[in-house]
Amino acid sequence: MWTLRAAVRRGAWLSRLVRGRPVPRAAPPPLPPPPWPGRALAAFGTGKAGGLQGRGGGGGGRGPRAHGGTSGAGEAEEEPEDEEEEEEEEELLRREPLLPSGTQRVCLVHPEIKGGPRKPTLTRAEWQVAEAKALVHTLDHWSVVETMVVPTKAPDRKLIFGKGTLEQLTEKIRSLSEVTAVFLNVERMSMPTKKELEAAWRVQVFDRFTVVLHIFRCNARTKEARLQVALAELPLLRSNMKHDLARLDGHGGNSRYIMGSGESFVQVQQRLMKEKEMKIRRALERLRQKRQLLGRQRRRREFPVVSVVGYTNCGKTTLIKALTGDGAMQPRDQLFATLDVTAHAGSLPSRLAVVYMDTIGFLSELPHSLIASFSATLQDVAHSDVILHVRDVSHPEAELQKLSVLAALRGLGLPAPLLDSVLEAHNKVDLVPGYRPSGPRALAVSALRGLGLEELKAALEAAVLSATGRRVLTLRVRLAGPQLSWLHAEAAVQDVQVVPEAGVADVTVIISDAAYGRFRKLFPG
């Protein structure tokens, strides 16, 4: 099922639990600028998952592609208060590579289900193959040199294909001397299936989960994301452990040998695995509590939050860059380029400060353990005021991608009003001449070309005002007093009409009920 080179060596999985190796790792007075940069950054912290990366920050910067590289600037993390905790977290992150490094020439084998309840109804094999190719090409120095779509009626059988089909497939793969690996486009393989296919095809065989998990690991920049990936890897380690113990028994290794602790060898390894999981969960809980504290600080400062979600590689980061003008962001044309939830400060047409949250991209048939591991991070979406669903309408399977994203959002247990008010940004319309979106909450945009951005900002502003209970008021203030400065700091000032003979000004603002209450308390009358 899994593809760790060390897994075929007796006892290698034990070294991963105990030692491991680090993974390598982008007229009226003029209105002053909106107050968001300093205050918003203070509300979130800087340069980490859950932290705010505004103009000049490192959010969305070019990070390492799979197989190496280092995190870019602006990704510093808050150090744990306890040095022992820090050392424990670093030890948990020392792991061997999931996939071999260097140049790999891949034969992509896609099992096409010909009938029955498992047959996909909303997609075609050619698009499933295209997505699988994109996953492979995300890996540095990996390329697909041969593609095979192979029919099967019973994908649940041990070797996926029928006997005759498997023999033909084996003969074909063995004849491809340039192929160094096979990517079998199934969600997961059992370890016996993997080993039998590797023995038959004489090359390493990887499944979808192994490839996706490796990409996740290489793209995870913050400690929280890396720990979440480590948590998702535990089924892999358990599967390898079970298989290796069975091999030891079969070769006289006697995995039931009683050790000095009174435990059998099997019991020791199971205990070590359970302890590893508990340590990862504790470390994630510490980071989750820090993120909740930052969220409370943000809510006290009343910054509206727009969570930007979408299928992987739909253009979320590019759109956020276009909406905020954050030149430091460097979007990448790559699946799962964003794993860490990052925040970016911007302002709406009314000068209302807003925070855009860039989230992990979704994928069809994303393995459950990955979704579960990242659910804590994605819970940030539940605390947003508006969800912006970015869709790549140039993709042939845009509707299926939409269903995948909505299913994932429903799985997070988000509040019904938040789900019911989702805005859709139909991105990449420059690639679809004459495109017109359908639905009252959908807008056509091109983040790359800057098309439709003003209309989108206006729609976001209306949604934010409705969701946050803000209102537009015109307040008369004295020019000699501090009221005007206070309103500039605590509300979104729209217009100032000075009445010089009275020494006052009529100020039109967008203000929350809480801020308006404070204004009346500070400046009665």
JSON list of C-alpha atoms in Angstrom, two decimals, residues 3 5 22-25 63-70 96-106 135-143 180-181 204 206 210-211 213-220 332 334:
[
{"chain": "A", "resi": 3, "resn": "THR", "atom": "CA", "xyz": [6.00, 3.40, -0.77]},
{"chain": "A", "resi": 5, "resn": "ARG", "atom": "CA", "xyz": [12.01, 2.40, 0.35]},
{"chain": "A", "resi": 22, "resn": "PRO", "atom": "CA", "xyz": [14.72, 15.16, 8.49]},
{"chain": "A", "resi": 23, "resn": "VAL", "atom": "CA", "xyz": [12.70, 15.78, 5.37]},
{"chain": "A", "resi": 24, "resn": "PRO", "atom": "CA", "xyz": [14.14, 18.45, 3.02]},
{"chain": "A", "resi": 25, "resn": "ARG", "atom": "CA", "xyz": [12.21, 20.80, 3.02]},
{"chain": "A", "resi": 63, "resn": "GLY", "atom": "CA", "xyz": [8.14, 27.57, -1.46]},
{"chain": "A", "resi": 64, "resn": "PRO", "atom": "CA", "xyz": [9.87, 24.29, -2.21]},
{"chain": "A", "resi": 65, "resn": "ARG", "atom": "CA", "xyz": [8.52, 21.93, -4.79]},
{"chain": "A", "resi": 66, "resn": "ALA", "atom": "CA", "xyz": [8.40, 18.27, -3.85]},
{"chain": "A", "resi": 67, "resn": "HIS", "atom": "CA", "xyz": [11.75, 16.76, -2.90]},
{"chain": "A", "resi": 68, "resn": "GLY", "atom": "CA", "xyz": [13.37, 19.67, -1.22]},
{"chain": "A", "resi": 69, "resn": "GLY", "atom": "CA", "xyz": [14.08, 23.33, -0.82]},
{"chain": "A", "resi": 70, "resn": "THR", "atom": "CA", "xyz": [13.65, 25.53, 2.20]},
{"chain": "A", "resi": 96, "resn": "GLU", "atom": "CA", "xyz": [12.28, 9.31, 5.88]},
{"chain": "A", "resi": 97, "resn": "PRO", "atom": "CA", "xyz": [11.11, 10.32, 2.39]},
{"chain": "A", "resi": 98, "resn": "LEU", "atom": "CA", "xyz": [7.89, 8.78, 1.14]},
{"chain": "A", "resi": 99, "resn": "LEU", "atom": "CA", "xyz": [9.03, 8.70, -2.48]},
{"chain": "A", "resi": 100, "resn": "PRO", "atom": "CA", "xyz": [12.45, 8.19, -4.08]},
{"chain": "A", "resi": 101, "resn": "SER", "atom": "CA", "xyz": [14.38, 11.31, -5.01]},
{"chain": "A", "resi": 102, "resn": "GLY", "atom": "CA", "xyz": [15.97, 12.01, -8.35]},
{"chain": "A", "resi": 103, "resn": "THR", "atom": "CA", "xyz": [14.59, 11.57, -11.86]},
{"chain": "A", "resi": 104, "resn": "GLN", "atom": "CA", "xyz": [11.66, 9.18, -12.13]},
{"chain": "A", "resi": 105, "resn": "ARG", "atom": "CA", "xyz": [9.97, 8.11, -15.37]},
{"chain": "A", "resi": 106, "resn": "VAL", "atom": "CA", "xyz": [6.47, 7.01, -14.48]},
{"chain": "A", "resi": 135, "resn": "LEU", "atom": "CA", "xyz": [-0.02, 15.14, -9.33]},
{"chain": "A", "resi": 136, "resn": "VAL", "atom": "CA", "xyz": [3.02, 13.40, -10.79]},
{"chain": "A", "resi": 137, "resn": "HIS", "atom": "CA", "xyz": [4.27, 16.55, -12.51]},
{"chain": "A", "resi": 138, "resn": "THR", "atom": "CA", "xyz": [4.08, 18.39, -9.19]},
{"chain": "A", "resi": 139, "resn": "LEU", "atom": "CA", "xyz": [7.07, 16.29, -8.09]},
{"chain": "A", "resi": 140, "resn": "ASP", "atom": "CA", "xyz": [10.47, 17.61, -9.10]},
{"chain": "A", "resi": 141, "resn": "HIS", "atom": "CA", "xyz": [12.19, 15.54, -11.79]},
{"chain": "A", "resi": 142, "resn": "TRP", "atom": "CA", "xyz": [9.20, 13.23, -12.20]},
{"chain": "A", "resi": 143, "resn": "SER", "atom": "CA", "xyz": [7.48, 12.76, -15.57]},
{"chain": "A", "resi": 180, "resn": "THR", "atom": "CA", "xyz": [11.29, 3.42, -13.22]},
{"chain": "A", "resi": 181, "resn": "ALA", "atom": "CA", "xyz": [7.98, 3.50, -11.32]},
{"chain": "A", "resi": 204, "resn": "GLN", "atom": "CA", "xyz": [8.14, 0.45, -7.44]},
{"chain": "A", "resi": 206, "resn": "PHE", "atom": "CA", "xyz": [2.72, 4.06, -5.76]},
{"chain": "A", "resi": 210, "resn": "THR", "atom": "CA", "xyz": [1.24, 8.15, -1.20]},
{"chain": "A", "resi": 211, "resn": "VAL", "atom": "CA", "xyz": [1.78, 10.76, -3.91]},
{"chain": "A", "resi": 213, "resn": "LEU", "atom": "CA", "xyz": [0.79, 12.77, 1.10]},
{"chain": "A", "resi": 214, "resn": "HIS", "atom": "CA", "xyz": [4.32, 13.33, -0.19]},
{"chain": "A", "resi": 215, "resn": "ILE", "atom": "CA", "xyz": [3.26, 16.56, -1.90]},
{"chain": "A", "resi": 216, "resn": "PHE", "atom": "CA", "xyz": [1.59, 17.66, 1.33]},
{"chain": "A", "resi": 217, "resn": "ARG", "atom": "CA", "xyz": [4.74, 16.94, 3.29]},
{"chain": "A", "resi": 218, "resn": "CYS", "atom": "CA", "xyz": [6.96, 18.88, 0.90]},
{"chain": "A", "resi": 219, "resn": "ASN", "atom": "CA", "xyz": [4.62, 21.89, 0.74]},
{"chain": "A", "resi": 220, "resn": "ALA", "atom": "CA", "xyz": [3.97, 22.13, 4.49]},
{"chain": "A", "resi": 332, "resn": "ARG", "atom": "CA", "xyz": [2.48, 28.78, -8.14]},
{"chain": "A", "resi": 334, "resn": "GLN", "atom": "CA", "xyz": [1.03, 23.61, -8.80]}
]
